[in-house]
Coordinates of C-alpha atoms in Angstrom, one line a residue:
Chain A
X1 CA 0.0 0.0 0.0
X2 CA 1.0 3.6 -0.5
X3 CA 2.0 5.6 2.5
X4 CA -0.9 7.9 3.4
X5 CA 1.1 11.1 2.8
X6 CA 1.2 10.4 -1.0
X7 CA -2.6 10.6 -1.2
X8 CA -2.5 13.7 1.0
X9 CA 0.0 15.4 -1.2
X10 CA -2.1 14.7 -4.3
X11 CA -5.1 16.2 -2.5
X12 CA -3.0 19.3 -1.5
X13 CA -1.8 19.8 -5.0
X14 CA -5.4 19.6 -6.4
X15 CA -6.6 22.0 -3.7
X16 CA -3.9 24.4 -4.7
X17 CA -4.9 24.2 -8.3
X18 CA -8.5 24.8 -7.3
X19 CA -7.5 27.9 -5.3
X20 CA -5.4 29.2 -8.3
X21 CA -8.4 28.8 -10.6
X22 CA -10.8 30.5 -8.2
X23 CA -8.5 33.5 -7.6
X24 CA -7.2 34.0 -11.2
X25 CA -10.0 33.2 -13.6
X26 CA -12.7 35.7 -14.6
X27 CA -14.7 33.3 -16.7
X28 CA -17.6 32.1 -14.5
X29 CA -17.4 28.6 -16.0
X30 CA -13.8 28.3 -15.2
X31 CA -14.5 29.3 -11.6
X32 CA -17.1 26.6 -11.5
X33 CA -14.5 24.1 -12.7
X34 CA -12.1 25.3 -9.9
X35 CA -14.8 24.8 -7.3
X36 CA -15.4 21.2 -8.5
X37 CA -11.7 20.5 -8.3
X38 CA -11.7 21.8 -4.8
X39 CA -14.6 19.5 -3.8
X40 CA -12.9 16.5 -5.4
X41 CA -9.7 17.2 -3.5
X42 CA -11.6 17.3 -0.2
X43 CA -13.4 14.0 -1.0
X44 CA -10.1 12.3 -1.8
X45 CA -8.9 13.5 1.6
X46 CA -11.9 12.0 3.4
X47 CA -11.6 8.6 1.7
X48 CA -7.8 8.4 2.2
X49 CA -8.2 9.1 5.9
X50 CA -10.9 6.6 6.3
X51 CA -8.9 3.9 4.7
X52 CA -5.8 4.5 6.7
X53 CA -7.0 5.6 10.1
X54 CA -10.4 3.9 10.6
X55 CA -10.5 1.0 8.1
X56 CA -13.4 -0.7 9.8
X57 CA -15.8 2.2 9.7
X58 CA -17.5 3.7 6.7
X59 CA -18.2 7.2 8.1
X60 CA -15.8 8.8 5.6
X61 CA -17.5 7.1 2.7
X62 CA -20.9 8.3 3.8
X63 CA -19.6 11.8 4.2
X64 CA -18.0 11.7 0.7
X65 CA -21.3 10.5 -0.7
X66 CA -23.1 13.4 0.8
X67 CA -20.4 15.7 -0.5
X68 CA -20.7 14.4 -4.0
X69 CA -24.5 14.7 -4.0
X70 CA -24.3 18.3 -2.7
X71 CA -21.7 19.1 -5.3
X72 CA -24.2 17.9 -7.9
X73 CA -26.9 20.2 -6.5
X74 CA -24.5 23.1 -6.3
X75 CA -23.3 22.6 -9.9
X76 CA -26.9 22.5 -11.1
X77 CA -27.8 25.8 -9.5
X78 CA -24.5 27.5 -10.4
X79 CA -24.9 26.5 -14.0
X80 CA -28.5 27.8 -14.1
X81 CA -27.4 31.1 -12.7
X82 CA -24.6 31.3 -15.3
X83 CA -27.1 30.6 -18.0
X84 CA -29.6 33.2 -16.8
X85 CA -26.9 35.8 -16.5
X86 CA -25.5 35.0 -19.9
X87 CA -29.0 35.4 -21.4
X88 CA -29.3 38.8 -19.9
X89 CA -25.8 40.2 -20.6
X90 CA -24.4 38.0 -23.3
X91 CA -21.2 37.7 -21.1
X92 CA -19.8 35.3 -18.6
X93 CA -17.0 37.6 -17.4
X94 CA -17.6 38.1 -13.7
X95 CA -15.7 41.3 -13.6
X96 CA -18.3 42.9 -15.9
X97 CA -21.3 42.0 -13.8
X98 CA -21.2 44.9 -11.3
X99 CA -24.8 46.1 -11.4
X100 CA -25.1 45.9 -7.6
X101 CA -21.9 47.8 -6.9
X102 CA -22.6 51.1 -5.1
Chain B
X1 CA 8.1 3.1 -2.9
X2 CA 5.5 4.6 -5.2
X3 CA 3.1 2.3 -7.0
X4 CA 3.0 2.6 -10.8
X5 CA -0.8 2.9 -10.8
X6 CA -0.8 5.6 -8.2
X7 CA 1.9 7.6 -10.1
X8 CA 0.0 7.4 -13.4
X9 CA -3.3 8.3 -11.8
X10 CA -1.8 11.2 -10.0
X11 CA -0.2 12.6 -13.1
X12 CA -3.4 12.2 -15.1
X13 CA -5.6 13.8 -12.5
X14 CA -3.3 16.8 -11.8
X15 CA -2.6 17.5 -15.5
X16 CA -6.3 17.3 -16.4
X17 CA -7.1 19.6 -13.5
X18 CA -4.6 22.2 -14.8
X19 CA -5.8 21.7 -18.4
X20 CA -9.4 22.2 -17.3
X21 CA -8.5 25.7 -16.1
X22 CA -5.9 26.6 -18.8
X23 CA -7.3 25.3 -22.0
X24 CA -8.1 27.8 -24.7
X25 CA -11.6 26.6 -25.4
X26 CA -14.0 26.0 -22.5
X27 CA -15.2 22.7 -24.1
X28 CA -11.8 21.2 -23.9
X29 CA -11.6 22.4 -20.3
X30 CA -14.9 20.6 -19.6
X31 CA -13.7 17.4 -21.1
X32 CA -10.4 17.6 -19.2
X33 CA -12.4 18.2 -16.0
X34 CA -14.3 15.0 -16.8
X35 CA -11.0 13.2 -17.1
X36 CA -9.8 14.5 -13.8
X37 CA -13.1 13.2 -12.2
X38 CA -12.2 9.8 -13.7
X39 CA -8.8 10.0 -12.2
X40 CA -10.3 10.7 -8.7
X41 CA -12.6 7.7 -9.2
X42 CA -9.4 5.7 -9.9
X43 CA -8.0 6.9 -6.6
X44 CA -11.1 5.8 -4.8
X45 CA -10.7 2.4 -6.4
X46 CA -7.1 2.2 -5.3
X47 CA -8.2 3.0 -1.7
X48 CA -10.5 -0.1 -1.7
X49 CA -13.6 2.0 -1.9
X50 CA -15.0 0.5 -5.1
X51 CA -18.6 1.4 -4.3
X52 CA -17.6 5.0 -3.9
X53 CA -15.6 5.0 -7.1
X54 CA -18.6 3.8 -9.1
X55 CA -20.8 6.3 -7.3
X56 CA -18.3 9.1 -8.2
X57 CA -18.3 8.0 -11.9
X58 CA -22.0 7.8 -12.1
X59 CA -22.7 11.1 -10.4
X60 CA -19.7 13.2 -11.4
X61 CA -19.0 12.0 -14.8
X62 CA -22.4 10.8 -15.8
X63 CA -24.3 13.7 -14.5
X64 CA -22.2 16.7 -13.5
X65 CA -19.8 16.6 -16.4
X66 CA -22.8 16.2 -18.8
X67 CA -24.5 19.2 -17.2
X68 CA -21.4 21.3 -17.5
X69 CA -21.0 20.3 -21.2
X70 CA -24.6 21.2 -21.8
X71 CA -24.2 24.6 -20.4
X72 CA -20.9 25.2 -22.1
X73 CA -22.6 24.4 -25.4
X74 CA -25.3 26.9 -24.7
X75 CA -22.9 29.7 -23.5
X76 CA -20.6 29.7 -26.4
X77 CA -19.4 33.0 -27.9
X78 CA -17.5 33.7 -31.0
X79 CA -14.6 35.6 -29.6
X80 CA -13.1 34.9 -26.2
X81 CA -11.7 37.3 -23.7
X82 CA -8.0 37.7 -24.2
X83 CA -6.1 36.8 -21.1
X84 CA -4.8 40.2 -20.0
X85 CA -4.4 38.9 -16.5
X86 CA -0.7 39.3 -16.1
X87 CA -0.6 40.6 -12.6
X88 CA -3.5 38.6 -11.5
X89 CA -2.1 35.4 -12.8
X90 CA 1.2 35.8 -11.0
X91 CA -0.6 36.6 -7.8
X92 CA -2.8 33.6 -8.3
X93 CA 0.1 31.3 -8.8
X94 CA 1.8 32.7 -5.8
X95 CA -1.3 32.2 -3.6
X96 CA -1.6 28.6 -4.9
X97 CA 2.1 27.9 -4.1
X98 CA 1.8 29.3 -0.6
X99 CA -1.3 27.2 0.0
X100 CA 0.3 24.1 -1.3
X101 CA 3.5 24.6 0.7
X102 CA 1.7 25.5 3.8
X103 CA -0.7 22.5 3.7
X104 CA 2.2 20.3 2.5
X105 CA 4.3 21.2 5.5
X106 CA 1.4 20.5 7.8
X107 CA 1.0 17.1 6.3
X108 CA 4.7 16.3 6.3
X109 CA 5.4 17.5 9.8
X110 CA 2.5 15.6 11.4
X111 CA 2.8 12.0 12.5
X112 CA 0.5 10.7 9.9
X113 CA 2.9 8.5 8.0
X114 CA 1.6 5.1 8.9
X115 CA 1.2 2.4 6.4
X116 CA -1.7 0.0 7.0
X117 CA -0.9 -3.6 6.4
X118 CA -4.0 -4.7 4.5
X119 CA -6.7 -4.5 7.1
X120 CA -10.0 -5.4 5.6
X121 CA -12.1 -2.5 4.6
X122 CA -15.7 -2.5 5.9
X123 CA -18.3 -3.7 3.5
X124 CA -20.1 -1.1 1.6
X125 CA -23.5 -2.3 2.8
X126 CA -22.7 -0.5 6.0
X127 CA -22.9 2.8 4.2
X128 CA -26.6 2.3 3.5
X129 CA -27.3 1.2 7.1
X130 CA -25.4 4.2 8.4
X131 CA -27.1 6.7 6.2
X132 CA -30.5 5.5 7.1
X133 CA -30.0 5.1 10.8
X134 CA -27.3 7.4 12.1
X135 CA -27.5 10.2 9.6
X136 CA -31.1 10.0 8.7
X137 CA -31.6 13.8 9.3
X138 CA -28.8 14.6 6.9
X139 CA -30.3 12.2 4.4
X140 CA -33.7 13.8 4.5
X141 CA -32.2 17.3 4.4
X142 CA -30.1 16.2 1.4
X143 CA -33.3 15.1 -0.4
X144 CA -34.9 18.4 0.3
X145 CA -31.8 20.3 -0.9
X146 CA -31.7 18.3 -4.1
X147 CA -35.4 18.9 -4.8
X148 CA -35.1 22.6 -4.2
X149 CA -32.0 22.8 -6.3
X150 CA -33.8 21.1 -9.2
X151 CA -36.8 23.4 -8.8
X152 CA -34.5 26.5 -8.5
X153 CA -32.4 25.5 -11.5
X154 CA -35.5 25.0 -13.7
X155 CA -37.0 28.3 -12.6
X156 CA -33.7 30.2 -13.3
X157 CA -33.0 28.7 -16.6
X158 CA -36.5 28.7 -18.0
X159 CA -37.0 30.7 -21.2
X160 CA -39.8 33.1 -20.9
X161 CA -41.8 32.6 -24.1
X162 CA -44.4 35.2 -24.7
Chain C
X1 CA -4.9 8.6 -47.8
X2 CA -4.3 7.9 -51.5
X3 CA -7.3 6.8 -53.4
X4 CA -7.1 3.3 -55.0
X5 CA -6.8 3.9 -58.7
X6 CA -5.1 0.8 -60.1
X7 CA -5.2 -2.9 -59.7
X8 CA -1.6 -3.0 -58.4
X9 CA -2.3 -0.6 -55.6
X10 CA -5.3 -2.7 -54.6
X11 CA -3.2 -5.8 -54.5
X12 CA -0.5 -4.1 -52.6
X13 CA -3.1 -3.0 -50.0
X14 CA -4.4 -6.6 -49.7
X15 CA -0.9 -8.0 -49.2
X16 CA 0.0 -5.3 -46.7
X17 CA -3.2 -6.1 -44.8
X18 CA -2.4 -9.9 -44.7
X19 CA 1.1 -9.1 -43.5
X20 CA -0.2 -6.8 -40.7
X21 CA -2.7 -9.4 -39.6
X22 CA 0.0 -12.1 -39.4
X23 CA 2.4 -9.9 -37.5
X24 CA -0.3 -8.9 -35.0
X25 CA -1.3 -12.6 -34.6
X26 CA 2.3 -13.4 -33.9
X27 CA 2.6 -10.6 -31.3
X28 CA -0.7 -11.8 -29.7
X29 CA 0.6 -15.4 -29.4
X30 CA 3.8 -14.2 -27.9
X31 CA 1.9 -12.0 -25.4
X32 CA -0.3 -14.9 -24.5
X33 CA 2.7 -17.1 -23.9
X34 CA 4.3 -14.4 -21.8
X35 CA 1.2 -14.0 -19.7
X36 CA 0.6 -17.7 -19.0
X37 CA 4.0 -19.1 -19.8
X38 CA 5.4 -19.5 -16.2
X39 CA 2.5 -21.6 -15.1
X40 CA 2.1 -23.6 -18.2
X41 CA 5.3 -24.6 -19.8
X42 CA 4.7 -25.5 -23.3
X43 CA 6.7 -28.6 -24.0
X44 CA 7.0 -30.1 -27.5
X45 CA 5.5 -33.3 -26.3
X46 CA 2.2 -31.5 -26.0
X47 CA 2.1 -31.2 -29.7
X48 CA 2.3 -34.9 -30.1
X49 CA 0.6 -36.3 -27.0
X50 CA -3.2 -35.6 -27.2
X51 CA -3.8 -36.1 -23.5
X52 CA -1.3 -33.4 -22.5
X53 CA -2.6 -31.1 -25.2
X54 CA -6.2 -31.4 -24.0
X55 CA -5.1 -30.8 -20.4
X56 CA -3.1 -27.8 -21.5
X57 CA -6.1 -26.4 -23.4
X58 CA -8.4 -26.7 -20.4
X59 CA -5.9 -25.1 -18.2
X60 CA -5.5 -22.3 -20.7
X61 CA -9.3 -21.7 -20.7
X62 CA -9.2 -21.0 -17.0
X63 CA -6.9 -18.0 -17.2
X64 CA -7.9 -14.4 -17.1
X65 CA -6.3 -13.8 -20.5
X66 CA -8.6 -16.2 -22.1
X67 CA -11.6 -14.7 -20.4
X68 CA -10.8 -11.2 -21.5
X69 CA -9.9 -12.0 -25.0
X70 CA -12.0 -14.9 -26.0
X71 CA -14.9 -16.2 -24.2
X72 CA -17.1 -13.8 -22.3
X73 CA -14.7 -11.1 -23.6
X74 CA -14.0 -9.4 -26.8
X75 CA -14.0 -12.1 -29.4
X76 CA -17.3 -13.5 -28.3
X77 CA -18.9 -10.1 -28.2
X78 CA -17.5 -9.1 -31.6
X79 CA -18.8 -12.4 -33.1
X80 CA -22.2 -11.7 -31.4
X81 CA -22.2 -8.2 -32.9
X82 CA -21.5 -9.5 -36.4
X83 CA -24.2 -12.2 -36.1
X84 CA -26.6 -9.6 -34.6
X85 CA -25.9 -7.3 -37.5
X86 CA -26.8 -10.0 -40.1
X87 CA -29.8 -11.2 -38.0
X88 CA -31.1 -7.6 -37.8
X89 CA -31.1 -7.2 -41.6
X90 CA -32.7 -10.6 -42.3
X91 CA -35.3 -10.2 -39.5
X92 CA -36.3 -6.8 -40.7
X93 CA -36.5 -8.0 -44.2
X94 CA -38.8 -10.8 -43.3
X95 CA -41.0 -8.4 -41.3
X96 CA -41.2 -6.0 -44.3
X97 CA -41.8 -8.9 -46.7
X98 CA -38.4 -8.6 -48.3
X99 CA -35.5 -11.0 -48.5
X100 CA -32.5 -9.1 -47.1
X101 CA -28.9 -9.7 -48.0
X102 CA -28.7 -12.7 -50.1
X103 CA -25.6 -12.9 -52.3
X104 CA -22.7 -13.0 -49.9
X105 CA -21.9 -16.6 -49.2
X106 CA -23.7 -19.7 -50.3
X107 CA -26.5 -19.9 -47.8
X108 CA -28.8 -16.8 -47.5
X109 CA -26.0 -14.2 -47.3
X110 CA -24.2 -15.6 -44.3
X111 CA -20.9 -13.9 -45.1
X112 CA -22.5 -10.5 -45.3
X113 CA -20.8 -9.2 -42.1
X114 CA -17.4 -10.0 -43.5
X115 CA -18.2 -8.3 -46.7
X116 CA -19.4 -5.2 -44.7
X117 CA -16.2 -5.1 -42.6
X118 CA -14.0 -5.4 -45.7
X119 CA -15.9 -2.7 -47.5
X120 CA -15.6 -0.3 -44.5
X121 CA -11.9 -1.1 -44.1
X122 CA -11.1 -0.2 -47.6
X123 CA -13.1 3.0 -47.8
X124 CA -11.3 6.2 -47.7
X125 CA -11.2 7.8 -44.3
X126 CA -12.5 11.3 -44.9
X127 CA -11.6 13.8 -42.2
X128 CA -12.9 17.2 -43.2
X129 CA -10.6 20.1 -42.8
X130 CA -12.7 22.2 -40.4
X131 CA -13.2 19.5 -37.8
X132 CA -11.4 19.3 -34.5
X133 CA -9.0 16.4 -35.4
X134 CA -8.3 15.1 -31.9
X135 CA -11.9 14.7 -30.8
X136 CA -13.1 13.7 -34.2
X137 CA -10.8 10.7 -34.1
X138 CA -11.0 10.0 -30.4
X139 CA -14.8 10.0 -30.1
X140 CA -15.6 6.7 -31.9
X141 CA -12.6 5.0 -30.3
X142 CA -13.9 6.1 -26.9
X143 CA -17.4 4.9 -27.6
X144 CA -16.1 1.4 -28.5
X145 CA -13.8 1.3 -25.6
X146 CA -16.4 2.2 -23.1
X147 CA -19.0 -0.1 -24.6
X148 CA -16.5 -3.0 -24.3
X149 CA -15.6 -2.0 -20.7
X150 CA -19.2 -2.9 -19.7
X151 CA -18.8 -6.5 -20.7
X152 CA -16.3 -7.1 -17.9
X153 CA -19.0 -7.6 -15.3
X154 CA -21.5 -9.6 -17.2
X155 CA -21.6 -13.2 -16.1
X156 CA -22.2 -15.8 -18.8
X157 CA -22.1 -18.5 -16.1
X158 CA -20.5 -18.3 -12.6
X159 CA -17.3 -19.6 -14.1
X160 CA -17.2 -17.4 -17.1
X161 CA -16.9 -13.9 -15.7
X162 CA -14.1 -11.5 -16.3
X163 CA -14.4 -9.5 -13.1
X164 CA -16.3 -10.8 -10.1
X165 CA -17.3 -7.5 -8.5
X166 CA -19.5 -6.9 -5.6
X167 CA -20.8 -3.7 -7.2
X168 CA -21.4 -5.1 -10.7
X169 CA -24.7 -3.3 -11.2
X170 CA -23.0 0.0 -10.4
X171 CA -20.3 -0.6 -12.9
X172 CA -23.0 -0.8 -15.6
X173 CA -24.5 2.5 -14.4
X174 CA -21.1 4.2 -14.4
X175 CA -20.4 3.0 -18.0
X176 CA -23.8 4.1 -19.2
X177 CA -23.1 7.6 -17.9
X178 CA -20.2 7.9 -20.3
X179 CA -22.1 7.6 -23.5
X180 CA -23.7 11.1 -23.6
X181 CA -20.2 12.6 -23.3
X182 CA -18.8 10.6 -26.2
X183 CA -21.8 11.4 -28.3
X184 CA -21.4 15.1 -27.6
X185 CA -17.7 14.9 -28.4
X186 CA -18.4 13.4 -31.7
X187 CA -21.1 15.9 -32.5
X188 CA -19.2 19.0 -31.4
X189 CA -16.0 18.1 -33.1
X190 CA -17.9 17.8 -36.4
X191 CA -18.3 21.6 -36.5
X192 CA -21.4 21.6 -38.5
X193 CA -25.1 22.3 -38.1
X194 CA -26.8 18.9 -38.5
X195 CA -24.5 16.9 -36.4
X196 CA -24.8 19.5 -33.6
X197 CA -28.5 19.3 -33.6
X198 CA -28.4 15.5 -33.7
X199 CA -25.8 15.5 -31.0
X200 CA -27.8 17.7 -28.6
X201 CA -30.9 15.5 -29.2
X202 CA -28.9 12.3 -28.6
X203 CA -27.6 13.9 -25.4
X204 CA -31.0 14.9 -24.2
X205 CA -32.5 11.5 -25.0
X206 CA -29.7 9.4 -23.4
X207 CA -29.6 11.5 -20.2
X208 CA -33.4 11.5 -19.9
X209 CA -33.7 7.7 -20.3
X210 CA -30.8 6.8 -18.0
X211 CA -32.9 7.5 -14.9
X212 CA -35.9 5.1 -15.6
X213 CA -33.2 2.6 -16.6
X214 CA -31.4 2.8 -13.3
X215 CA -34.7 2.7 -11.3
X216 CA -35.9 -0.3 -13.2
X217 CA -32.6 -2.1 -12.5
X218 CA -33.0 -1.4 -8.8
X219 CA -36.1 -3.5 -8.4
X220 CA -34.3 -6.9 -9.0
X221 CA -31.5 -5.6 -6.8
X222 CA -34.0 -5.1 -4.0
X223 CA -35.4 -8.6 -4.5
X224 CA -32.0 -10.2 -4.6
X225 CA -30.4 -8.1 -1.8
X226 CA -27.1 -7.7 -3.5
X227 CA -25.4 -5.7 -6.2
X228 CA -23.4 -8.7 -7.5
X229 CA -24.8 -9.9 -10.8
X230 CA -23.9 -13.5 -10.0
X231 CA -25.9 -13.3 -6.7
X232 CA -28.9 -11.8 -8.6
X233 CA -28.9 -14.8 -11.0
X234 CA -28.6 -17.3 -8.3
X235 CA -31.5 -15.8 -6.4
X236 CA -33.7 -16.4 -9.4
X237 CA -33.5 -20.2 -9.2
X238 CA -37.1 -20.5 -7.9
X239 CA -38.8 -17.8 -9.9
X240 CA -37.6 -15.3 -12.5
X241 CA -37.6 -11.6 -11.6
X242 CA -39.5 -10.9 -14.8
X243 CA -42.5 -12.4 -13.1
X244 CA -41.9 -10.7 -9.8
X245 CA -41.3 -7.3 -11.3
X246 CA -42.9 -7.2 -14.7
X247 CA -43.3 -3.4 -15.0
X248 CA -39.6 -3.0 -14.3
X249 CA -38.8 -5.5 -17.0
X250 CA -41.0 -3.6 -19.5
X251 CA -39.5 -0.2 -18.5
X252 CA -35.9 -1.7 -18.8
X253 CA -36.8 -2.9 -22.3
X254 CA -38.2 0.4 -23.4
X255 CA -35.3 2.4 -21.9
X256 CA -32.7 0.2 -23.5
X257 CA -34.4 0.9 -26.9
X258 CA -33.9 4.6 -26.1
X259 CA -30.3 4.1 -25.0
X260 CA -29.5 2.3 -28.2
X261 CA -31.1 5.0 -30.2
X262 CA -33.3 2.5 -32.0
X263 CA -36.7 3.2 -33.4
X264 CA -39.1 4.4 -32.0
X265 CA -36.4 6.6 -30.3
X266 CA -34.5 7.1 -33.4
X267 CA -34.6 10.9 -33.6
X268 CA -30.8 11.6 -33.3
X269 CA -30.3 9.7 -36.5
X270 CA -33.5 10.6 -38.2
X271 CA -32.8 10.3 -41.9
X272 CA -35.4 12.6 -43.4
X273 CA -34.6 15.4 -41.0
X274 CA -31.0 15.4 -40.0
X275 CA -29.2 13.7 -42.8
X276 CA -27.6 11.3 -40.5
X277 CA -27.7 13.0 -37.2
X278 CA -24.5 13.2 -35.2
X279 CA -22.8 10.7 -37.5
X280 CA -23.0 12.8 -40.6
X281 CA -19.3 13.7 -41.0
X282 CA -18.0 10.2 -40.3
X283 CA -17.0 8.0 -43.1
X284 CA -15.2 4.7 -43.6
X285 CA -14.0 2.9 -40.6
X286 CA -14.9 5.8 -38.3
X287 CA -18.5 5.1 -39.2
X288 CA -17.9 1.4 -38.9
X289 CA -16.6 1.8 -35.4
X290 CA -19.5 3.8 -34.1
X291 CA -22.5 2.5 -36.0
X292 CA -21.2 -1.0 -36.5
X293 CA -19.3 -2.2 -33.5
X294 CA -20.2 0.1 -30.6
X295 CA -24.0 -0.1 -31.2
X296 CA -24.0 -3.8 -31.4
X297 CA -21.7 -4.1 -28.4
X298 CA -24.2 -1.9 -26.5
X299 CA -27.0 -4.1 -27.8
X300 CA -25.2 -7.2 -26.4
X301 CA -24.5 -5.5 -23.1
X302 CA -28.2 -4.5 -22.6
X303 CA -29.6 -7.8 -23.8
X304 CA -27.2 -9.7 -21.5
X305 CA -28.1 -7.4 -18.6
X306 CA -31.8 -8.0 -19.2
X307 CA -31.2 -11.7 -19.2
X308 CA -29.2 -11.6 -16.1
X309 CA -31.6 -9.4 -14.2
X310 CA -35.0 -10.5 -15.3
X311 CA -34.8 -13.8 -17.1
X312 CA -32.6 -15.9 -14.8
X313 CA -29.3 -15.7 -16.5
X314 CA -27.9 -19.1 -17.2
X315 CA -30.5 -21.1 -15.2
X316 CA -32.3 -23.6 -17.3
X317 CA -33.2 -27.3 -17.6
X318 CA -30.1 -29.5 -17.2
X319 CA -29.4 -31.5 -20.3
X320 CA -28.3 -28.4 -22.1
X321 CA -25.3 -26.5 -20.7
X322 CA -25.8 -23.2 -18.8
X323 CA -23.7 -21.3 -21.4
X324 CA -26.2 -22.3 -24.1
X325 CA -29.2 -21.1 -22.0
X326 CA -27.5 -17.7 -21.5
X327 CA -26.7 -17.2 -25.1
X328 CA -30.2 -18.4 -26.2
X329 CA -32.0 -16.1 -23.8
X330 CA -29.8 -13.2 -24.8
X331 CA -30.5 -13.9 -28.4
X332 CA -34.2 -13.8 -27.8
X333 CA -33.9 -10.5 -26.0
X334 CA -31.8 -9.1 -28.9
X335 CA -34.5 -10.2 -31.3
X336 CA -37.1 -8.3 -29.3
X337 CA -34.9 -5.3 -29.3
X338 CA -34.4 -5.5 -33.0
X339 CA -38.1 -6.0 -34.0
X340 CA -39.5 -2.5 -33.2
X341 CA -37.4 -1.0 -36.1
X342 CA -39.7 -2.6 -38.6
X343 CA -42.9 -2.0 -36.8
X344 CA -43.1 1.4 -35.1
X345 CA -42.9 5.0 -36.3
X346 CA -40.6 7.5 -34.8
X347 CA -41.4 9.7 -31.7
X348 CA -40.9 13.4 -31.8
X349 CA -38.3 14.8 -29.5
X350 CA -40.6 16.7 -27.1
X351 CA -43.0 13.7 -26.8
X352 CA -40.0 11.5 -26.3
X353 CA -38.7 13.5 -23.4
X354 CA -42.1 14.0 -21.9
X355 CA -42.7 10.3 -22.0
X356 CA -39.5 9.6 -20.2
X357 CA -40.2 11.9 -17.3
X358 CA -44.0 11.5 -17.1
X359 CA -44.4 7.8 -17.9
X360 CA -41.4 5.6 -17.5
X361 CA -39.9 7.3 -14.5
X362 CA -43.2 6.9 -12.6
X363 CA -43.7 3.3 -13.7
X364 CA -40.2 2.3 -12.6
X365 CA -40.6 4.1 -9.4
X366 CA -43.9 2.4 -8.6
X367 CA -42.3 -1.0 -9.2
X368 CA -39.3 -0.1 -7.1
X369 CA -41.6 1.0 -4.2
X370 CA -43.7 -2.2 -4.5
X371 CA -40.6 -4.3 -4.5
X372 CA -39.1 -2.5 -1.5
X373 CA -42.4 -2.8 0.4
X374 CA -42.6 -6.6 -0.4
X375 CA -39.0 -7.2 0.8
X376 CA -39.5 -5.2 3.9
X377 CA -42.7 -7.0 4.7
X378 CA -40.9 -10.2 4.8
X379 CA -40.8 -11.6 1.3
X380 CA -37.8 -13.9 1.1
X381 CA -36.4 -15.6 -1.9

């Protein structure tokens, strides 16, 4: 078996990529991709810890399942919002959507 | 020390994640994102969580990636924003590196370096039992959240035809 | 690719093809010997002594390599696909009072699949200039690969399975979820109007009919109490699940018609409307890969799944071997999946989607609830 730290390093790298995407990108779709990468990194973390620290319990797996289902709901609503905003403004650049700014 | 399967999966997942954010066309990015989801499912399978790996494939690749591809098709534009994000991109990379190094140091300096000698993983039927008995409230709330998300998404994305 | 203009270039192509096949066959034999060599030393006496040769052959049949490549694996499925292709055309011809392919081979056109494959292999592979080359070439390959991946968990008998997995049913769901993505890749890379429309329709249809399919599969799972396909078949030794959950069987049948894009759910390939739907830009072996191999492999997978879940898999009266029963039942299900093409008209896309959500989803859900209530109430198999 792999040492646990290898899985944690992969999860950390994915998390960093997600943070980079969320901070740098202005396209709303790319930001959504970054959020999905973040959630996946966290799920990988959960399952790795369950396998190595509590192999006889499935709590981490249940938690990862809830997380995946919630990510699906959030992706659906986020994409609907992007679609509605695109229809209104023909643009998915989040720095251009400043109607509520005072 | 490092398994071949693990190394290949790690490379595929990380490179697809980077491609998902950096590809010129958003459609390529969406397909690269689906590939990184498949990589994560592979990790779950390596961690003896086969049920969760299939669940991840069905939900993430079979549903979320398809949803993202749908929306990317509908939100296409002819010309794309040129990336004039010089300062922002350097700052972003810096933040990402700081986060990675910080978390990496935390992981490395802790005492979590144990290797488990093949203890049997609990059977996946326990997941169902646990969700329905111990986490029943979260389960019902999840159902309500999913229902409201579907209704909300339909309301938001509905075309008003006069 | 250069167009064949003269007889000599044709002969050179045939010779090159034969040489390639021989070299690949040699590589395959060497790979086989490498995989199974250490446990089965091949001594020259085996070529002379029939007893040793028979023992060696039987030992060879128990290895994983044989399973993946030959019997419940790729060769068997490819053969089934070829036979299903010929059977489809003959069956439809008889339904429509025609004769079907007649001239290839001595007996009623039996060599027609070989003729088709040869024709497709020699056709020029046209790749239009404005397509996205990587996805255009990758999409049919991915479709075939993913369709083949699903046959890894289908049990022909309890001995002949490639992967004994405790989550076999979920593997099928996961594989089914990939097809909308490959269809969309093929459609989008074609960079043209009709394939795009056909691709979006195919996407809508496949995604909408996945859910009643999954719900109708869950009813036998509830009755058997396990996600393992071998356990599901073994629990059917007293009564088939098609009799316990008939509505689920019907819904599974209709949803597999939709997943295979067969008539009456044929709209993504509607000839009068969309030229050829999302396959318009594909020619030659590209077309052969998608429309030929991948569709028939999907047909085999869904028929075999129907047999395993609802018709009792390999269980049957004893004098005939269980492998025969499985193949026989799968063939009957395939016939029923092929017949609607000659009988029904085509559904319009909005009626199609409305039916999936308003009719089949509710039917599958009703049967699932009844099954769950029965099992909770103490119904034991």
